[in-house]
Amino acid sequence: MTAANDIYHSPRLAEGYAFHRPPVHPRIIARLSERLQLSSPLQRALDIGCGAGLSTAALAPIAEMTVGIEPIASMLAHHAAVSQEAHFVVAQAEQLPFVAQSFDLMTAAGSLNYADLD
């Protein structure tokens, strides 16, 4: 992890991400659902780099089970308030702790720029 990523260990930032972010994720998921023309919910959706979990919670209307992964545990401090239905795992995008093809949909809302491609 780089020094630039150290800011994500802040309890204040985790609270801000959980409770004070604009509601963009539900809008994105609504458009995605329209584009995919889903007639029924997907079984499993994975949200990579979920931060406080808002992007994971937004997947609930289109997936029966949602899982968010976040490499910084402190960012998940408010996960239960954000979503009581979603599951959250501390993990890195570069080493997913799931077997291949475990999910019907994978999202990465604003987290790909942090992935280590080396």
PDB file of C-alpha atoms in Angstrom:
ATOM      1  CA  MET A   1       0.000   0.000   0.000  1.00  0.00           C
ATOM      2  CA  THR A   2       1.294   3.435  -0.838  1.00  0.00           C
ATOM      3  CA  ALA A   3       1.400   6.437   1.471  1.00  0.00           C
ATOM      4  CA  ALA A   4      -1.400   7.981  -0.601  1.00  0.00           C
ATOM      5  CA  ASN A   5      -3.671   5.120   0.458  1.00  0.00           C
ATOM      6  CA  ASP A   6      -2.971   5.707   4.164  1.00  0.00           C
ATOM      7  CA  ILE A   7      -5.807   8.236   4.307  1.00  0.00           C
ATOM      8  CA  TYR A   8      -8.256   5.343   3.976  1.00  0.00           C
ATOM      9  CA  HIS A   9      -7.354   4.132   7.472  1.00  0.00           C
ATOM     10  CA  SER A  10      -9.119   7.157   8.977  1.00  0.00           C
ATOM     11  CA  PRO A  11     -12.266   6.470  11.057  1.00  0.00           C
ATOM     12  CA  ARG A  12     -13.568   9.875   9.990  1.00  0.00           C
ATOM     13  CA  LEU A  13     -13.187   9.010   6.311  1.00  0.00           C
ATOM     14  CA  ALA A  14     -14.956   5.671   6.809  1.00  0.00           C
ATOM     15  CA  GLU A  15     -17.858   7.495   8.443  1.00  0.00           C
ATOM     16  CA  GLY A  16     -17.963  10.009   5.607  1.00  0.00           C
ATOM     17  CA  TYR A  17     -18.021   7.266   2.998  1.00  0.00           C
ATOM     18  CA  ALA A  18     -20.780   5.429   4.857  1.00  0.00           C
ATOM     19  CA  PHE A  19     -23.129   8.307   5.620  1.00  0.00           C
ATOM     20  CA  HIS A  20     -22.266  11.419   3.632  1.00  0.00           C
ATOM     21  CA  ARG A  21     -21.679  10.382   0.016  1.00  0.00           C
ATOM     22  CA  PRO A  22     -23.993  11.359  -2.854  1.00  0.00           C
ATOM     23  CA  PRO A  23     -26.452   8.577  -3.792  1.00  0.00           C
ATOM     24  CA  VAL A  24     -24.896   7.797  -7.183  1.00  0.00           C
ATOM     25  CA  HIS A  25     -24.601   4.006  -6.857  1.00  0.00           C
ATOM     26  CA  PRO A  26     -28.361   3.228  -6.907  1.00  0.00           C
ATOM     27  CA  ARG A  27     -28.688   5.340 -10.061  1.00  0.00           C
ATOM     28  CA  ILE A  28     -25.853   3.470 -11.766  1.00  0.00           C
ATOM     29  CA  ILE A  29     -27.358   0.106 -10.815  1.00  0.00           C
ATOM     30  CA  ALA A  30     -30.800   1.161 -12.088  1.00  0.00           C
ATOM     31  CA  ARG A  31     -29.278   2.040 -15.462  1.00  0.00           C
ATOM     32  CA  LEU A  32     -27.298  -1.195 -15.508  1.00  0.00           C
ATOM     33  CA  SER A  33     -30.460  -3.167 -14.802  1.00  0.00           C
ATOM     34  CA  GLU A  34     -32.248  -1.420 -17.661  1.00  0.00           C
ATOM     35  CA  ARG A  35     -29.375  -2.090 -20.063  1.00  0.00           C
ATOM     36  CA  LEU A  36     -29.120  -5.752 -19.086  1.00  0.00           C
ATOM     37  CA  GLN A  37     -32.911  -6.124 -19.241  1.00  0.00           C
ATOM     38  CA  LEU A  38     -32.920  -8.348 -16.181  1.00  0.00           C
ATOM     39  CA  SER A  39     -36.191 -10.228 -15.800  1.00  0.00           C
ATOM     40  CA  SER A  40     -35.129 -11.662 -12.443  1.00  0.00           C
ATOM     41  CA  PRO A  41     -32.338 -10.945  -9.967  1.00  0.00           C
ATOM     42  CA  LEU A  42     -28.902 -12.431 -10.506  1.00  0.00           C
ATOM     43  CA  GLN A  43     -27.822 -14.988  -7.933  1.00  0.00           C
ATOM     44  CA  ARG A  44     -24.531 -13.451  -6.773  1.00  0.00           C
ATOM     45  CA  ALA A  45     -22.833 -10.091  -7.296  1.00  0.00           C
ATOM     46  CA  LEU A  46     -19.358  -9.060  -6.140  1.00  0.00           C
ATOM     47  CA  ASP A  47     -18.349  -5.453  -5.530  1.00  0.00           C
ATOM     48  CA  ILE A  48     -14.572  -5.011  -5.604  1.00  0.00           C
ATOM     49  CA  GLY A  49     -13.113  -2.200  -3.523  1.00  0.00           C
ATOM     50  CA  CYS A  50     -16.417  -1.467  -1.835  1.00  0.00           C
ATOM     51  CA  GLY A  51     -15.165   1.187   0.587  1.00  0.00           C
ATOM     52  CA  ALA A  52     -17.833   1.604   3.257  1.00  0.00           C
ATOM     53  CA  GLY A  53     -20.248  -0.639   1.342  1.00  0.00           C
ATOM     54  CA  LEU A  54     -22.631   1.777  -0.375  1.00  0.00           C
ATOM     55  CA  SER A  55     -21.828   0.399  -3.812  1.00  0.00           C
ATOM     56  CA  THR A  56     -22.387  -3.140  -2.509  1.00  0.00           C
ATOM     57  CA  ALA A  57     -25.716  -2.197  -0.928  1.00  0.00           C
ATOM     58  CA  ALA A  58     -26.830  -0.683  -4.248  1.00  0.00           C
ATOM     59  CA  LEU A  59     -26.547  -4.124  -5.880  1.00  0.00           C
ATOM     60  CA  ALA A  60     -29.369  -5.545  -3.707  1.00  0.00           C
ATOM     61  CA  PRO A  61     -32.176  -4.844  -6.219  1.00  0.00           C
ATOM     62  CA  ILE A  62     -30.452  -6.887  -8.924  1.00  0.00           C
ATOM     63  CA  ALA A  63     -28.806  -9.724  -6.951  1.00  0.00           C
ATOM     64  CA  GLU A  64     -30.030 -12.230  -4.406  1.00  0.00           C
ATOM     65  CA  MET A  65     -26.661 -12.215  -2.616  1.00  0.00           C
ATOM     66  CA  THR A  66     -24.175  -9.354  -2.610  1.00  0.00           C
ATOM     67  CA  VAL A  67     -20.576  -9.423  -1.413  1.00  0.00           C
ATOM     68  CA  GLY A  68     -18.265  -6.463  -1.043  1.00  0.00           C
ATOM     69  CA  ILE A  69     -14.512  -6.788  -0.705  1.00  0.00           C
ATOM     70  CA  GLU A  70     -12.357  -4.031   0.698  1.00  0.00           C
ATOM     71  CA  PRO A  71      -8.611  -4.200   1.394  1.00  0.00           C
ATOM     72  CA  ILE A  72      -8.745  -1.744   4.315  1.00  0.00           C
ATOM     73  CA  ALA A  73     -10.704  -3.208   7.224  1.00  0.00           C
ATOM     74  CA  SER A  74     -11.360   0.145   8.891  1.00  0.00           C
ATOM     75  CA  MET A  75     -13.377   1.270   5.855  1.00  0.00           C
ATOM     76  CA  LEU A  76     -15.939  -1.411   6.760  1.00  0.00           C
ATOM     77  CA  ALA A  77     -16.523  -0.031  10.275  1.00  0.00           C
ATOM     78  CA  HIS A  78     -20.132   0.938   9.447  1.00  0.00           C
ATOM     79  CA  HIS A  79     -21.021  -1.946   7.123  1.00  0.00           C
ATOM     80  CA  ALA A  80     -23.951  -3.128   9.254  1.00  0.00           C
ATOM     81  CA  ALA A  81     -25.568   0.319   9.113  1.00  0.00           C
ATOM     82  CA  VAL A  82     -24.951   0.544   5.369  1.00  0.00           C
ATOM     83  CA  SER A  83     -26.391  -2.901   4.578  1.00  0.00           C
ATOM     84  CA  GLN A  84     -27.595  -5.656   6.869  1.00  0.00           C
ATOM     85  CA  GLU A  85     -28.089  -8.060   3.957  1.00  0.00           C
ATOM     86  CA  ALA A  86     -24.743  -7.772   2.174  1.00  0.00           C
ATOM     87  CA  HIS A  87     -21.664  -9.760   3.105  1.00  0.00           C
ATOM     88  CA  PHE A  88     -18.311  -8.033   3.457  1.00  0.00           C
ATOM     89  CA  VAL A  89     -14.804  -9.474   3.250  1.00  0.00           C
ATOM     90  CA  VAL A  90     -11.431  -7.855   3.835  1.00  0.00           C
ATOM     91  CA  ALA A  91      -9.483  -8.816   0.706  1.00  0.00           C
ATOM     92  CA  GLN A  92      -7.566  -7.415  -2.232  1.00  0.00           C
ATOM     93  CA  ALA A  93      -8.775  -7.267  -5.822  1.00  0.00           C
ATOM     94  CA  GLU A  94      -5.528  -8.843  -6.997  1.00  0.00           C
ATOM     95  CA  GLN A  95      -6.139 -11.963  -4.885  1.00  0.00           C
ATOM     96  CA  LEU A  96      -9.863 -12.655  -4.755  1.00  0.00           C
ATOM     97  CA  PRO A  97     -10.704 -15.221  -2.061  1.00  0.00           C
ATOM     98  CA  PHE A  98     -13.315 -16.958  -4.226  1.00  0.00           C
ATOM     99  CA  VAL A  99     -13.214 -19.747  -6.773  1.00  0.00           C
ATOM    100  CA  ALA A 100     -13.507 -18.754 -10.418  1.00  0.00           C
ATOM    101  CA  GLN A 101     -17.002 -18.075 -11.727  1.00  0.00           C
ATOM    102  CA  SER A 102     -18.500 -17.681  -8.235  1.00  0.00           C
ATOM    103  CA  PHE A 103     -20.376 -14.537  -9.259  1.00  0.00           C
ATOM    104  CA  ASP A 104     -22.785 -13.561 -12.008  1.00  0.00           C
ATOM    105  CA  LEU A 105     -21.732  -9.908 -11.872  1.00  0.00           C
ATOM    106  CA  MET A 106     -18.598  -8.125 -10.675  1.00  0.00           C
ATOM    107  CA  THR A 107     -18.400  -4.371 -10.184  1.00  0.00           C
ATOM    108  CA  ALA A 108     -15.535  -2.056  -9.264  1.00  0.00           C
ATOM    109  CA  ALA A 109     -16.949   1.407  -8.629  1.00  0.00           C
ATOM    110  CA  GLY A 110     -13.946   3.699  -8.473  1.00  0.00           C
ATOM    111  CA  SER A 111     -11.438   1.113  -7.295  1.00  0.00           C
ATOM    112  CA  LEU A 112      -9.608  -0.104 -10.396  1.00  0.00           C
ATOM    113  CA  ASN A 113      -7.198   2.814 -10.229  1.00  0.00           C
ATOM    114  CA  TYR A 114      -5.839   1.326  -6.972  1.00  0.00           C
ATOM    115  CA  ALA A 115      -5.181  -2.179  -8.351  1.00  0.00           C
ATOM    116  CA  ASP A 116      -1.569  -3.312  -8.442  1.00  0.00           C
ATOM    117  CA  LEU A 117      -0.983  -4.537 -11.992  1.00  0.00           C
ATOM    118  CA  ASP A 118       2.564  -5.755 -11.328  1.00  0.00           C
TER     119      ASP A 118
END
